[in-house]
């Protein structure tokens, strides 16, 4: 068989073989009028016509009706003839009527003299590419709609230098700018001045450029100047060659989230503080109970010792000093109990102006000559509901604190006003604000926040317990009011006790009613007193004071022992019992005695002040530590109550 190389072919035959071998392109000839004069296998493959069917037909049959109506076939030939080439893409029609996307080139074929012999037409089927482009365009449109539809995120593009190239609706909503206002400007405009000065925008882009991504939370600025917390992500965008073409930036407004977290953290801190204060309060109450028992033993013993020792001028000051120290301990315990809300208040209607006026002489001596003391009260001020003795102690605490804040002298003003607010409990009478103002050093915000914290003090070691303001706050809250502190460093301090006003009448102080001569007076003869206390030191001290008063004492260390004594038939004229005892409290013991021996007088003593709201109030109370005189007065009152109940 002869090979092709062995066959002598003309140049025209070689071109014919080449054209016929091409199946991916429709390559055919048109005469000067546009009629098909040749047809290759590629044209046959994707146009669907056999050569015999199409040769001699006008090429416009491949065009759509719309293109033929606009004269596109004739225009294509004319452009090819005048400009030397026509190239275009568009829809074409196959034999079966289906359409395909074609890339068309028409070149004129001229004779050596320049005349038109016809046209060479090359058509390529780009339907798949067109479909891919349409799909890509649809995808891009959908993505654009998606990005524009997101309003909770600011999504926009930056060029490699950080200038904005796109802007979505979320960016407009969050940042407040229209697209026309920001496209083309640098994204650093959204940063606050401090961050711009620190170079934060450039650092973010550099990290994204180097690592591919940058993420951070921080403060950003809106068009109107307001600030918001933002969560920011910057992603580097690179082309297929790895070249940086820009950045995608996503910003979310997380202000509400941050504020909610801050509120949660504050709530947790408040809860922790409340739990800590409750724990300290429980501890303080327990310590105060034990300390009261110790002070009871110390004070009582000192008092008996002072009475029994001979009048020795060298010894008396020592005893007085010891008693004074113990009494200061009593005052400290009272503060601790008031802080821990375990100090019972003797609530009554109090005229605050009258209280202050009665204390002025003593207060002036306490503050010294370097301090100018002023009072300022309105003509009419309603009484308040509180404990008058505790109020005096609280006021003294505030004035001493004001004095200590002015070591070089100054002015203290005690003043009050009526606050027209509805008091808790629905009285609708408002509050009275009793304030102590000084011109001293003042406090910064951090110190103000800690001022009422138990044991916190700005005074030197040994100069303050740190319980003064805690005690004042405890009194205010137990009275149904609150404590207010207004202070700035270098501008002085005003601390106010806000107490609920009351309509109750102020009770005038009266002397103790003398004992009715027609009634038995238990002080006229010795009594047999049953003393009950689980603390041996306190019981011994109480017995000593009773015996010194001429009474006979029977001791019991708990409620069961006390009941056994009474059931044994021994004659007892009066019972004095501690309240806080294990297994059976003093109030429970008193109730048992009231049922079995209703005429027997009872005195309840407590260093804890934790009596039940009901039965514990039926008997005279004696607060530890008590003096011998207080003990004797309690015995008289218990006897009177018992006699009156049995008449």
Coordinates of C-alpha atoms in Angstrom, one line a residue:
X1 CA 0.0 0.0 0.0
X2 CA 1.3 3.5 -0.8
X3 CA 1.7 6.0 2.0
X4 CA 0.4 9.5 1.8
X5 CA 3.9 10.8 1.5
X6 CA 4.4 8.8 -1.6
X7 CA 1.4 10.3 -3.3
X8 CA 2.0 13.6 -5.2
X9 CA -0.6 16.0 -3.8
X10 CA -1.4 19.4 -4.9
X11 CA -1.4 22.2 -2.4
X12 CA -5.2 22.5 -2.7
X13 CA -5.6 18.8 -1.9
X14 CA -3.4 19.1 1.2
X15 CA -5.6 22.0 2.5
X16 CA -8.7 20.0 1.8
X17 CA -7.4 17.1 3.8
X18 CA -6.5 19.5 6.7
X19 CA -9.9 21.1 6.7
X20 CA -11.7 17.8 6.5
X21 CA -9.8 16.4 9.5
X22 CA -11.0 19.2 11.7
X23 CA -14.1 18.3 13.6
X24 CA -14.2 20.9 16.5
X25 CA -14.6 23.8 14.1
X26 CA -17.1 24.4 11.3
X27 CA -14.9 25.6 8.5
X28 CA -16.7 26.4 5.2
X29 CA -16.7 28.8 2.3
X30 CA -19.3 31.4 1.2
X31 CA -19.6 32.9 -2.2
X32 CA -19.7 36.7 -2.5
X33 CA -23.5 36.6 -1.9
X34 CA -23.2 34.5 1.3
X35 CA -24.2 31.1 -0.1
X36 CA -22.4 28.0 1.2
X37 CA -19.9 26.7 -1.3
X38 CA -18.0 24.1 0.9
X39 CA -18.7 22.2 4.1
X40 CA -16.3 20.3 6.4
X41 CA -17.0 17.5 8.8
X42 CA -16.9 19.9 11.8
X43 CA -19.7 21.9 10.3
X44 CA -21.7 18.8 9.7
X45 CA -21.1 17.6 13.3
X46 CA -22.4 20.5 15.3
X47 CA -24.7 22.2 12.8
X48 CA -26.4 18.9 11.7
X49 CA -26.5 19.4 8.0
X50 CA -25.0 17.1 5.4
X51 CA -23.0 18.9 2.6
X52 CA -25.6 18.0 0.0
X53 CA -28.3 19.7 2.2
X54 CA -26.6 23.0 2.7
X55 CA -24.3 23.8 -0.2
X56 CA -25.9 26.5 -2.2
X57 CA -28.0 27.7 0.7
X58 CA -27.5 31.1 2.3
X59 CA -25.6 31.1 5.5
X60 CA -28.2 33.3 7.2
X61 CA -30.3 30.2 7.9
X62 CA -27.9 29.5 10.8
X63 CA -28.9 32.8 12.5
X64 CA -31.8 33.2 14.8
X65 CA -34.9 35.0 13.7
X66 CA -34.0 38.0 15.9
X67 CA -30.6 38.4 14.3
X68 CA -32.0 38.0 10.8
X69 CA -34.6 40.6 11.5
X70 CA -31.8 43.1 12.5
X71 CA -29.8 42.3 9.3
X72 CA -26.9 40.8 11.2
X73 CA -25.8 38.3 8.4
X74 CA -25.5 40.9 5.7
X75 CA -23.8 43.3 8.1
X76 CA -21.3 40.6 9.0
X77 CA -20.4 40.1 5.4
X78 CA -20.1 43.9 4.8
X79 CA -17.9 44.4 7.8
X80 CA -15.7 41.5 6.8
X81 CA -15.3 43.0 3.3
X82 CA -14.7 46.6 4.4
X83 CA -12.6 45.9 7.6
X84 CA -10.9 42.7 6.5
X85 CA -12.4 40.6 9.3
X86 CA -15.6 40.1 11.3
X87 CA -15.6 38.4 14.7
X88 CA -18.5 37.9 17.0
X89 CA -20.2 35.6 19.5
X90 CA -23.9 34.9 19.6
X91 CA -26.6 32.4 19.4
X92 CA -26.9 30.2 16.2
X93 CA -29.4 27.6 15.1
X94 CA -28.8 23.9 14.3
X95 CA -30.8 21.9 11.7
X96 CA -33.0 20.5 14.5
X97 CA -33.9 24.0 15.6
X98 CA -31.8 23.9 18.8
X99 CA -29.6 26.8 19.6
X100 CA -25.9 26.9 20.5
X101 CA -23.5 29.6 21.4
X102 CA -21.0 30.2 18.6
X103 CA -17.8 32.1 18.2
X104 CA -17.7 33.3 14.6
X105 CA -14.9 34.6 12.4
X106 CA -15.5 35.7 8.8
X107 CA -12.5 36.5 6.6
X108 CA -12.9 37.9 3.0
X109 CA -11.2 35.9 0.2
X110 CA -9.8 38.1 -2.6
X111 CA -8.4 37.5 -6.0
X112 CA -4.8 38.7 -6.8
X113 CA -6.5 41.8 -8.3
X114 CA -8.3 42.4 -5.0
X115 CA -11.8 41.4 -6.1
X116 CA -14.0 39.4 -3.7
X117 CA -14.1 35.7 -4.5
X118 CA -16.0 34.8 -1.3
X119 CA -15.6 34.4 2.4
X120 CA -14.0 31.9 4.8
X121 CA -16.1 31.3 7.8
X122 CA -14.9 29.5 11.0
X123 CA -17.5 28.8 13.7
X124 CA -16.7 27.2 17.1
X125 CA -19.4 25.8 19.4
X126 CA -18.9 27.5 22.8
X127 CA -22.2 26.4 24.4
X128 CA -20.5 24.7 27.3
X129 CA -18.3 27.7 28.0
X130 CA -21.3 30.0 27.7
X131 CA -23.3 27.8 30.1
X132 CA -20.4 27.9 32.5
X133 CA -20.3 31.7 32.2
X134 CA -24.0 32.0 32.7
X135 CA -23.8 29.8 35.7
X136 CA -20.9 31.8 37.0
X137 CA -22.8 35.0 36.4
X138 CA -25.9 33.6 38.1
X139 CA -23.7 32.5 41.0
X140 CA -22.1 35.9 41.3
X141 CA -25.5 37.6 41.2
X142 CA -26.8 35.2 43.9
X143 CA -23.7 35.9 45.9
X144 CA -24.1 39.6 45.4
X145 CA -27.7 39.3 46.5
X146 CA -26.7 37.3 49.5
X147 CA -24.0 39.7 50.6
X148 CA -26.3 42.7 50.0
X149 CA -29.1 40.9 51.9
X150 CA -27.0 40.4 55.0
X151 CA -27.8 43.3 57.4
X152 CA -26.3 42.0 60.6
X153 CA -22.7 42.0 59.2
X154 CA -20.8 44.7 57.5
X155 CA -19.2 42.9 54.5
X156 CA -17.0 44.8 52.1
X157 CA -13.9 44.6 50.0
X158 CA -10.6 46.5 50.3
X159 CA -7.9 46.9 47.7
X160 CA -4.3 45.9 48.7
X161 CA -3.7 49.3 50.2
X162 CA -6.9 49.2 52.4
X163 CA -9.2 51.4 50.3
X164 CA -12.8 50.4 50.1
X165 CA -14.0 48.9 46.8
X166 CA -17.5 47.5 47.8
X167 CA -20.1 48.1 50.5
X168 CA -23.1 46.0 51.6
X169 CA -26.4 46.9 53.3
X170 CA -25.1 45.6 56.6
X171 CA -22.2 48.0 56.5
X172 CA -24.6 50.8 55.7
X173 CA -26.8 49.9 58.7
X174 CA -24.0 49.3 61.2
X175 CA -21.6 52.1 60.2
X176 CA -24.1 54.6 58.9
X177 CA -22.4 55.4 55.6
X178 CA -23.9 55.2 52.1
X179 CA -21.8 53.4 49.5
X180 CA -21.1 56.6 47.6
X181 CA -19.7 58.1 50.8
X182 CA -17.1 55.4 51.6
X183 CA -16.1 53.6 48.4
X184 CA -12.7 54.8 47.5
X185 CA -11.8 56.0 51.0
X186 CA -9.5 54.2 53.5
X187 CA -11.0 51.8 55.9
X188 CA -9.1 53.4 58.8
X189 CA -11.8 56.1 59.0
X190 CA -13.9 53.6 61.1
X191 CA -11.2 53.3 63.8
X192 CA -11.2 55.6 66.9
X193 CA -8.5 58.2 67.1
X194 CA -6.5 56.3 69.7
X195 CA -6.3 53.2 67.5
X196 CA -5.4 55.2 64.4
X197 CA -2.6 56.9 66.3
X198 CA -1.3 53.5 67.4
X199 CA -1.3 52.3 63.8
X200 CA -3.9 49.6 64.4
X201 CA -5.5 49.6 60.9
X202 CA -2.1 49.0 59.2
X203 CA -1.2 46.3 61.7
X204 CA -4.4 44.5 61.0
X205 CA -3.8 44.5 57.2
X206 CA -0.2 43.4 57.7
X207 CA -1.2 40.4 59.8
X208 CA -3.9 39.4 57.2
X209 CA -1.3 39.8 54.4
X210 CA 1.3 37.7 56.3
X211 CA -0.9 35.1 57.9
X212 CA -3.9 35.1 55.6
X213 CA -6.3 36.2 58.4
X214 CA -6.7 38.8 61.1
X215 CA -9.4 38.7 63.8
X216 CA -10.0 41.0 66.8
X217 CA -12.6 42.7 68.9
X218 CA -12.4 46.4 69.6
X219 CA -14.1 49.8 69.5
X220 CA -15.1 51.2 66.2
X221 CA -16.8 54.5 65.2
X222 CA -20.0 55.2 63.2
X223 CA -20.6 58.1 60.9
X224 CA -22.4 60.1 63.7
X225 CA -19.4 59.7 66.0
X226 CA -20.9 57.1 68.3
X227 CA -18.8 54.1 69.2
X228 CA -19.6 50.4 69.2
X229 CA -18.0 47.2 70.1
X230 CA -17.0 45.3 66.9
X231 CA -15.8 41.8 66.1
X232 CA -13.6 42.2 63.0
X233 CA -12.3 39.6 60.5
X234 CA -9.9 40.5 57.6
X235 CA -9.1 37.8 55.1
X236 CA -6.5 38.2 52.4
X237 CA -7.7 37.5 48.8
X238 CA -5.2 36.2 46.3
X239 CA -5.4 35.2 42.6
X240 CA -4.5 31.8 41.2
X241 CA -0.9 32.9 41.0
X242 CA -0.8 33.8 44.7
X243 CA -0.7 37.5 44.2
X244 CA -2.6 39.7 46.7
X245 CA -5.6 41.4 45.0
X246 CA -7.3 42.8 48.2
X247 CA -9.0 41.9 51.4
X248 CA -12.4 40.8 52.5
X249 CA -13.5 42.5 55.7
X250 CA -16.4 41.4 57.9
X251 CA -17.5 43.4 60.9
X252 CA -20.2 42.6 63.4
X253 CA -21.7 44.9 66.0
X254 CA -21.4 43.0 69.3
X255 CA -22.2 45.9 71.6
X256 CA -25.2 44.2 73.1
X257 CA -23.3 41.0 73.6
X258 CA -20.4 42.8 75.3
X259 CA -22.8 44.8 77.5
X260 CA -24.7 41.6 78.4
X261 CA -21.5 39.9 79.3
X262 CA -20.4 42.9 81.4
X263 CA -23.8 42.9 83.1
X264 CA -23.5 39.2 83.8
X265 CA -20.0 39.7 85.2
X266 CA -21.3 42.5 87.4
X267 CA -24.1 40.3 88.6
X268 CA -21.7 37.5 89.4
X269 CA -19.5 40.0 91.2
X270 CA -22.5 41.4 93.1
X271 CA -23.5 37.9 94.0
X272 CA -20.0 37.0 95.2
X273 CA -19.9 40.2 97.2
X274 CA -23.3 39.5 98.8
X275 CA -22.2 35.9 99.6
X276 CA -19.0 37.2 101.0
X277 CA -20.8 39.8 103.1
X278 CA -23.3 37.2 104.3
X279 CA -20.4 34.9 105.3
X280 CA -18.7 37.8 107.1
X281 CA -21.9 38.7 108.8
X282 CA -22.4 35.1 110.0
X283 CA -18.9 35.0 111.2
X284 CA -19.2 38.4 112.9
X285 CA -22.4 37.4 114.7
X286 CA -20.8 34.3 116.0
X287 CA -17.6 36.1 117.2
X288 CA -19.7 38.8 118.7
X289 CA -21.7 36.2 120.7
X290 CA -18.5 34.7 122.1
X291 CA -16.9 38.0 122.7
X292 CA -19.9 39.3 124.6
X293 CA -19.6 36.4 126.9
X294 CA -15.9 37.2 127.5
X295 CA -16.7 40.8 128.1
X296 CA -19.5 39.8 130.4
X297 CA -17.0 37.9 132.6
X298 CA -14.4 40.7 132.4
X299 CA -16.7 43.6 133.1
X300 CA -18.7 41.9 135.8
X301 CA -15.6 40.7 137.6
X302 CA -14.0 44.2 137.4
X303 CA -17.2 45.7 138.8
X304 CA -17.3 43.3 141.7
X305 CA -13.6 43.8 142.3
X306 CA -13.9 47.5 142.3
X307 CA -16.6 47.3 145.0
X308 CA -14.7 44.9 147.2
X309 CA -11.2 46.4 147.0
X310 CA -10.3 49.0 149.6
X311 CA -10.3 52.6 148.4
X312 CA -6.7 52.7 147.1
X313 CA -5.9 55.8 144.9
X314 CA -3.1 53.9 143.2
X315 CA -5.4 51.0 142.2
X316 CA -8.6 52.9 141.2
X317 CA -7.2 54.3 138.0
X318 CA -6.0 50.9 136.9
X319 CA -9.5 49.4 137.5
X320 CA -11.1 52.3 135.8
X321 CA -8.8 52.0 132.8
X322 CA -9.6 48.2 132.5
X323 CA -13.3 48.9 132.7
X324 CA -13.0 51.6 130.1
X325 CA -11.2 49.3 127.8
X326 CA -13.8 46.6 128.3
X327 CA -16.5 49.1 127.5
X328 CA -14.8 50.0 124.3
X329 CA -14.9 46.4 123.5
X330 CA -18.6 46.4 124.1
X331 CA -19.0 49.3 121.7
X332 CA -17.0 47.4 119.0
X333 CA -19.1 44.3 119.4
X334 CA -22.3 46.4 119.0
X335 CA -20.9 47.7 115.7
X336 CA -20.1 44.1 114.6
X337 CA -23.6 43.0 115.5
X338 CA -25.2 46.0 113.8
X339 CA -23.2 45.2 110.7
X340 CA -24.2 41.5 110.8
X341 CA -27.9 42.6 111.3
X342 CA -28.0 40.7 114.6
X343 CA -28.3 43.7 116.9
X344 CA -31.9 44.3 117.9
X345 CA -33.1 47.9 117.4
X346 CA -35.5 49.5 119.8
X347 CA -37.4 51.3 117.1
X348 CA -39.2 54.5 118.1
X349 CA -40.1 57.9 116.6
X350 CA -37.0 60.1 116.9
X351 CA -36.6 63.9 116.4
X352 CA -33.2 64.0 114.6
X353 CA -32.7 67.7 115.3
X354 CA -33.3 67.1 119.0
X355 CA -30.8 64.2 119.0
X356 CA -28.2 66.3 117.4
X357 CA -28.8 69.3 119.7
X358 CA -28.5 67.0 122.8
X359 CA -25.1 65.7 121.5
X360 CA -23.6 69.1 120.5
X361 CA -21.6 69.8 123.7
X362 CA -20.1 66.3 123.7
X363 CA -19.4 66.4 119.9
X364 CA -17.7 69.8 120.1
X365 CA -15.3 68.4 122.8
X366 CA -14.7 65.3 120.5
X367 CA -13.8 67.2 117.4
X368 CA -11.5 69.8 119.1
X369 CA -11.0 73.5 118.8
X370 CA -9.5 73.3 115.2
X371 CA -12.8 72.1 113.8
X372 CA -15.7 74.5 113.1
X373 CA -18.9 72.6 113.9
X374 CA -22.2 73.8 112.3
X375 CA -25.8 72.5 112.3
X376 CA -28.5 73.3 109.8
X377 CA -32.0 72.0 110.1
X378 CA -35.3 73.2 108.6
X379 CA -38.0 74.5 110.9
X380 CA -40.3 71.6 110.4
X381 CA -38.9 68.1 110.0
X382 CA -40.9 64.9 110.5
X383 CA -39.6 62.3 113.0
X384 CA -37.9 59.2 111.8
X385 CA -38.3 55.5 112.8
X386 CA -35.0 54.2 114.2
X387 CA -33.2 53.3 117.4
X388 CA -32.2 56.6 119.1
X389 CA -29.2 55.2 120.9
X390 CA -27.9 53.6 117.8
X391 CA -28.5 56.8 115.9
X392 CA -26.4 58.7 118.3
X393 CA -23.6 56.2 117.9
X394 CA -23.9 56.3 114.1
X395 CA -23.8 60.1 114.1
X396 CA -20.8 60.1 116.4
X397 CA -19.0 57.7 114.0
X398 CA -19.7 60.0 111.1
X399 CA -18.4 63.1 112.9
X400 CA -15.3 61.3 114.1
X401 CA -14.5 60.2 110.6
X402 CA -15.0 63.7 109.3
X403 CA -12.7 65.0 112.0
X404 CA -10.0 62.5 111.1
X405 CA -10.3 63.5 107.4
X406 CA -9.2 67.1 108.4
X407 CA -6.0 66.8 110.4
X408 CA -5.2 70.5 109.9
X409 CA -8.7 71.6 110.8
X410 CA -11.8 72.5 108.7
X411 CA -15.6 72.7 108.9
X412 CA -18.1 69.9 109.7
X413 CA -21.7 70.6 108.9
X414 CA -24.5 68.4 110.3
X415 CA -27.7 69.1 108.3
X416 CA -31.0 67.4 107.4
X417 CA -33.8 67.7 104.9
X418 CA -37.1 66.0 104.0
X419 CA -36.9 63.8 100.9
X420 CA -40.3 63.6 99.2
X421 CA -40.0 59.9 98.3
X422 CA -42.4 57.0 99.2
X423 CA -40.8 55.0 102.0
X424 CA -40.9 51.2 101.7
X425 CA -43.9 49.7 103.4
X426 CA -46.3 52.1 101.8
X427 CA -46.3 54.9 104.3
X428 CA -45.9 57.5 101.6
X429 CA -44.2 59.9 104.1
X430 CA -40.9 60.0 102.4
X431 CA -37.5 60.0 104.1
X432 CA -35.4 62.3 106.3
X433 CA -31.8 62.7 105.2
X434 CA -29.4 63.3 108.0
X435 CA -26.0 64.3 106.6
X436 CA -22.5 65.0 107.9
X437 CA -20.4 67.1 105.5
X438 CA -16.7 67.9 105.9
X439 CA -14.1 70.0 104.0
X440 CA -11.5 67.3 104.3
X441 CA -9.4 65.2 102.0
X442 CA -12.3 63.5 100.3
X443 CA -12.1 60.0 98.7
X444 CA -11.6 58.8 95.1
X445 CA -14.2 56.6 93.4
X446 CA -12.4 53.3 94.3
X447 CA -12.3 54.3 98.0
X448 CA -16.0 55.3 98.0
X449 CA -16.8 51.9 96.6
X450 CA -15.0 50.1 99.5
X451 CA -15.9 52.6 102.2
X452 CA -18.7 50.4 103.8
X453 CA -16.8 47.1 103.4
X454 CA -16.2 45.7 106.9
X455 CA -12.7 46.2 108.2
X456 CA -11.7 48.5 105.4
X457 CA -10.1 51.7 106.7
X458 CA -7.9 54.5 105.3
X459 CA -6.7 55.3 108.8
X460 CA -3.3 54.1 110.2
X461 CA -2.8 50.8 112.0
X462 CA -4.6 51.0 115.4
X463 CA -6.5 54.1 114.5
X464 CA -9.7 52.6 113.1
X465 CA -11.5 49.3 113.2
X466 CA -13.0 49.6 109.7
X467 CA -16.5 48.9 111.1
X468 CA -17.8 52.5 111.7
X469 CA -19.4 52.9 108.3
X470 CA -20.5 49.3 108.2
X471 CA -22.3 49.9 111.5
X472 CA -23.9 53.1 110.1
X473 CA -25.0 51.3 107.0
X474 CA -26.4 48.4 109.1
X475 CA -28.5 50.9 111.2
X476 CA -29.8 52.6 108.0
X477 CA -30.9 49.3 106.4
X478 CA -32.4 47.8 109.5
X479 CA -34.4 51.0 109.9
X480 CA -35.7 50.7 106.4
X481 CA -33.5 53.3 104.8
X482 CA -30.1 53.5 103.2
X483 CA -26.6 55.1 103.3
X484 CA -25.4 57.6 100.7
X485 CA -21.8 58.7 100.2
X486 CA -20.8 61.7 98.0
X487 CA -17.1 62.4 97.8
X488 CA -14.3 63.5 95.5
X489 CA -10.6 63.5 96.2
X490 CA -9.6 66.9 97.5
X491 CA -13.2 68.2 97.7
X492 CA -14.6 66.8 101.0
X493 CA -17.2 64.2 101.8
X494 CA -20.9 64.1 102.6
X495 CA -22.3 61.0 104.2
X496 CA -26.0 60.7 104.7
X497 CA -28.3 58.5 106.7
X498 CA -31.6 58.3 104.8
X499 CA -34.2 57.1 107.3
X500 CA -38.0 56.6 106.8
X501 CA -40.3 59.3 108.2
X502 CA -43.0 58.3 110.6
X503 CA -46.3 59.7 111.9
X504 CA -45.7 58.1 115.4
X505 CA -45.5 60.5 118.3
X506 CA -42.2 61.1 119.9
X507 CA -42.1 59.5 123.4
X508 CA -40.8 61.8 126.1
X509 CA -38.2 60.3 128.4
X510 CA -39.7 59.5 131.9
X511 CA -38.1 58.5 135.1
X512 CA -38.5 54.9 136.2
X513 CA -41.8 54.4 137.9
X514 CA -41.3 53.9 141.7
X515 CA -42.3 50.5 143.0
X516 CA -45.9 50.5 144.3
X517 CA -45.7 50.2 148.1
X518 CA -48.9 48.0 148.1
X519 CA -47.1 45.4 145.9
X520 CA -44.3 43.2 147.0
X521 CA -40.8 44.6 146.2
X522 CA -38.4 41.9 145.4
X523 CA -35.5 44.1 146.3
X524 CA -36.6 44.2 150.0
X525 CA -35.4 40.8 150.7
X526 CA -33.0 38.2 149.3
X527 CA -34.3 36.1 146.5
X528 CA -33.5 32.6 145.3
X529 CA -32.5 33.1 141.7
X530 CA -32.0 30.2 139.2
X531 CA -29.2 31.4 136.8
X532 CA -28.9 29.4 133.6
X533 CA -26.0 29.7 131.1
X534 CA -23.9 27.3 129.1
X535 CA -20.8 29.4 129.5
X536 CA -19.1 28.7 132.9
X537 CA -17.3 32.1 133.0
X538 CA -20.5 34.0 132.4
X539 CA -22.5 31.9 134.9
X540 CA -19.9 32.4 137.6
X541 CA -19.9 36.2 136.9
X542 CA -23.7 36.4 137.0
X543 CA -23.8 34.4 140.3
X544 CA -21.2 36.7 141.8
X545 CA -23.2 39.8 141.0
X546 CA -26.5 38.3 142.3
X547 CA -24.8 37.1 145.5
X548 CA -23.3 40.6 145.9
X549 CA -26.9 41.9 145.7
X550 CA -27.8 39.6 148.6
X551 CA -29.5 36.9 146.6
X552 CA -29.1 33.1 146.7
X553 CA -28.1 31.6 143.4
X554 CA -28.8 28.1 142.0
X555 CA -26.7 27.4 138.9
X556 CA -27.8 25.4 135.8
X557 CA -25.7 24.9 132.6
X558 CA -28.6 24.2 130.3
X559 CA -32.4 24.2 129.9
X560 CA -32.8 20.6 131.0
X561 CA -30.9 21.1 134.2
X562 CA -32.9 24.2 134.9
X563 CA -36.2 22.3 134.5
X564 CA -34.9 19.5 136.7
X565 CA -34.2 22.1 139.5
X566 CA -37.7 23.5 139.2
X567 CA -39.3 20.0 139.2
X568 CA -37.3 19.0 142.2
X569 CA -39.5 21.3 144.3
X570 CA -36.8 23.7 145.4
X571 CA -38.2 27.2 145.9
X572 CA -37.2 29.6 143.1
X573 CA -38.2 33.3 143.1
X574 CA -36.8 34.3 139.7
X575 CA -35.1 32.7 136.7
X576 CA -32.4 34.5 134.6
X577 CA -31.4 32.5 131.5
X578 CA -29.1 33.0 128.6
X579 CA -31.0 32.7 125.3
X580 CA -28.4 31.2 123.0
X581 CA -27.9 27.7 124.4
X582 CA -27.6 24.3 122.6
X583 CA -30.6 21.9 122.5
X584 CA -32.9 24.2 124.3
X585 CA -32.8 28.0 123.9
X586 CA -33.6 30.4 126.6
X587 CA -36.9 31.4 125.0
X588 CA -37.9 27.8 124.7
X589 CA -37.0 27.3 128.4
X590 CA -39.0 30.4 129.3
X591 CA -42.0 29.0 127.5
X592 CA -41.8 25.7 129.3
X593 CA -41.6 27.6 132.6
X594 CA -44.5 29.9 131.7
X595 CA -46.8 26.8 131.2
X596 CA -45.8 24.9 134.3
X597 CA -45.0 27.8 136.7
X598 CA -46.9 30.8 135.2
X599 CA -46.2 33.2 138.2
X600 CA -42.4 32.7 138.1
X601 CA -40.6 35.9 136.8
X602 CA -38.1 35.3 133.9
X603 CA -35.3 37.4 132.5
X604 CA -33.8 36.6 129.1
X605 CA -30.1 37.5 128.6
X606 CA -28.4 37.4 125.3
X607 CA -25.1 38.4 123.7
X608 CA -26.3 37.5 120.2
X609 CA -29.6 39.4 120.1
X610 CA -31.1 36.6 118.0
X611 CA -34.5 36.3 119.6
X612 CA -37.6 34.9 117.9
X613 CA -40.1 37.4 116.7
X614 CA -42.9 36.1 119.0
X615 CA -42.3 34.4 122.3
X616 CA -38.9 35.9 122.9
X617 CA -40.5 39.3 123.4
X618 CA -42.7 38.3 126.4
X619 CA -40.0 38.6 129.0
X620 CA -37.6 41.4 130.0
X621 CA -34.4 41.3 128.0
X622 CA -30.9 41.8 129.4
X623 CA -28.2 42.4 126.8
X624 CA -24.8 41.0 127.4
X625 CA -22.5 42.3 128.8
X626 CA -24.6 43.8 131.5
X627 CA -23.7 45.7 134.7
X628 CA -24.9 44.9 138.2
X629 CA -27.2 47.9 138.1
X630 CA -28.7 46.7 134.8
X631 CA -29.1 43.2 136.3
X632 CA -30.9 44.6 139.4
X633 CA -33.2 46.7 137.2
X634 CA -34.1 43.7 135.0
X635 CA -35.0 41.7 138.2
X636 CA -37.3 44.5 139.3
X637 CA -39.0 44.7 135.9
X638 CA -39.5 41.0 135.7
X639 CA -41.0 40.9 139.2
X640 CA -43.4 43.7 138.2
X641 CA -44.5 42.0 135.0
X642 CA -45.1 38.8 136.8
X643 CA -47.2 40.5 139.5
X644 CA -49.3 42.4 137.0
X645 CA -50.0 39.3 135.0
X646 CA -51.1 37.4 138.1
X647 CA -53.3 40.2 139.7

